[in-house]
Amino acid sequence: MGKGGKNEYVWCLLVGILLMSCCTKAEDGGIKQVIEDPRKNPNLSPFEQWLSAYKCLQNVSDSCADKFVLTELGNLGVTSNDTNDYCKACAEHTRAVLTCISMVKRDYQFRNGATVHDLNNTITNGCSSGFTGDIIKSNSIRVYVSNNIFTTTVSALMAWFLITNF
């Protein structure tokens, strides 16, 4: 192909891209709408997962006192004296927020080291037998990490086996 043919190809490609961009319809005036429900898109990048989890935490209820509002710290703020008030009004709302977080970032960990699973267990146990002010933490993160290490090790050994034998 001569030099002129290559230039023609580049120009045709540029004109094609220009025509495609002009012919596409920009909905809502070309402005991307902010999605209020962070669970609408399950295929999120890591940054979008964190942002969506933050948006889940911004969902507050009028029936919950300020001290019971779940934040990124992971403290429920419930004492044994607050058990009845919390379980009547805020427990279900907090579970909904935790479900939202779990749907957008399943490995979310609060600043105190608690996971969504830990807080759900704490709410369940606290509403049935009373809150102590502590979060019941499980070792689910260790299991998750050890499973990843196992999978990585097996994958590396299989790759080494295939490379050395073939």
XYZ file of C-alpha atoms in Angstrom:
166
model
C 0.000 0.000 0.000
C 1.404 3.361 -0.975
C 1.721 6.392 1.211
C -1.386 7.971 -0.301
C -3.449 4.867 0.494
C -2.458 4.984 4.143
C -3.436 8.650 4.448
C -6.784 7.933 2.808
C -7.396 5.110 5.280
C -6.655 7.385 8.245
C -8.929 10.119 6.865
C -11.756 7.641 6.247
C -11.370 6.326 9.785
C -11.470 9.839 11.270
C -14.512 10.818 9.182
C -16.260 7.591 10.230
C -15.618 8.299 13.908
C -16.825 11.878 13.466
C -20.033 10.743 11.755
C -20.714 8.139 14.435
C -20.260 10.692 17.193
C -22.537 13.203 15.447
C -25.288 10.685 14.773
C -25.566 9.294 18.279
C -28.363 10.588 20.431
C -27.357 12.248 23.682
C -30.128 11.654 26.183
C -30.980 14.288 28.776
C -29.005 16.955 26.959
C -25.790 14.942 27.158
C -25.680 15.264 30.930
C -25.112 12.057 32.830
C -27.724 11.664 35.520
C -26.689 10.842 39.047
C -28.132 7.507 40.096
C -29.655 7.861 43.538
C -29.840 4.127 44.159
C -26.231 2.900 44.344
C -27.349 -0.715 43.738
C -28.547 -0.106 40.168
C -25.224 -1.029 38.542
C -23.675 -4.249 39.848
C -20.565 -3.955 37.624
C -18.649 -1.248 39.424
C -14.974 -0.365 39.413
C -13.260 -0.425 42.826
C -13.538 3.362 43.167
C -17.241 3.246 42.267
C -17.752 0.450 44.799
C -16.355 2.648 47.571
C -18.402 5.611 46.376
C -21.570 3.514 46.253
C -20.913 2.138 49.743
C -20.521 5.720 50.950
C -23.847 6.607 49.302
C -25.472 3.657 51.067
C -24.245 5.054 54.388
C -25.799 8.434 53.547
C -29.259 6.844 53.625
C -30.599 7.954 57.004
C -33.991 7.382 58.573
C -36.090 9.869 60.517
C -37.053 7.107 62.939
C -33.441 6.613 64.078
C -31.790 8.854 66.641
C -28.519 10.438 65.531
C -26.484 8.271 67.884
C -27.809 5.124 66.148
C -26.918 6.199 62.599
C -24.393 3.843 61.036
C -21.234 5.571 59.786
C -18.017 4.415 58.158
C -16.609 3.901 61.663
C -18.846 0.830 62.077
C -20.045 1.667 65.569
C -23.727 1.049 66.172
C -23.792 3.246 69.285
C -26.297 0.999 71.053
C -26.026 0.247 74.768
C -28.055 -2.188 76.839
C -30.415 0.640 77.875
C -31.032 1.566 74.217
C -31.901 -1.952 73.048
C -35.694 -1.534 72.874
C -35.560 1.863 71.143
C -33.006 0.659 68.617
C -34.652 -2.654 67.795
C -38.102 -1.058 67.323
C -37.076 1.743 64.999
C -33.542 1.452 63.674
C -32.556 -2.192 63.378
C -34.398 -2.812 60.105
C -33.142 0.425 58.585
C -29.564 -0.411 59.568
C -29.964 -3.885 58.059
C -31.197 -2.285 54.826
C -28.125 -0.026 54.756
C -25.885 -3.045 55.395
C -27.607 -4.952 52.578
C -27.019 -2.008 50.259
C -23.326 -1.931 51.206
C -23.026 -5.678 50.734
C -24.597 -5.445 47.273
C -22.185 -2.787 46.009
C -19.019 -3.881 47.848
C -19.225 -7.325 49.368
C -15.808 -7.130 51.051
C -16.488 -3.765 52.715
C -14.746 -3.337 56.028
C -15.562 -0.534 58.441
C -12.841 1.504 60.131
C -13.172 -0.513 63.326
C -12.406 -3.705 61.377
C -15.984 -4.990 61.399
C -17.587 -6.398 58.273
C -21.204 -6.237 57.134
C -21.614 -9.804 58.393
C -20.232 -8.815 61.812
C -22.680 -5.931 62.182
C -25.632 -8.072 61.077
C -24.692 -10.686 63.692
C -24.315 -7.989 66.334
C -27.776 -6.575 65.540
C -29.382 -10.024 65.593
C -27.751 -11.010 68.882
C -28.268 -7.566 70.420
C -31.982 -7.430 69.622
C -32.521 -10.942 70.971
C -30.375 -10.842 74.108
C -29.359 -7.200 74.618
C -26.513 -5.051 73.369
C -23.223 -4.833 75.227
C -21.768 -1.966 73.204
C -19.279 -4.282 71.498
C -19.275 -5.519 67.912
C -19.169 -9.299 67.515
C -16.331 -9.846 65.041
C -15.884 -13.080 63.141
C -12.793 -14.371 61.405
C -14.414 -14.209 57.950
C -11.662 -11.941 56.601
C -9.012 -14.507 57.518
C -10.971 -17.212 55.709
C -11.351 -14.951 52.650
C -7.617 -14.170 52.594
C -6.590 -17.795 53.113
C -8.887 -18.878 50.252
C -7.261 -16.284 47.988
C -3.772 -17.456 48.977
C -4.759 -21.069 48.319
C -6.217 -20.223 44.906
C -3.155 -18.171 43.944
C -0.783 -20.939 45.039
C -2.654 -23.639 43.121
C -2.783 -21.427 40.012
C 0.955 -20.740 40.197
C 1.770 -24.434 40.637
C -0.451 -25.400 37.693
C 1.188 -22.762 35.488
C 4.654 -23.977 36.526
C 3.646 -27.588 35.788
C 2.324 -26.713 32.333
C 5.380 -24.625 31.442
C 7.877 -27.283 32.523
C 6.073 -30.188 30.836
C 4.992 -28.614 27.560
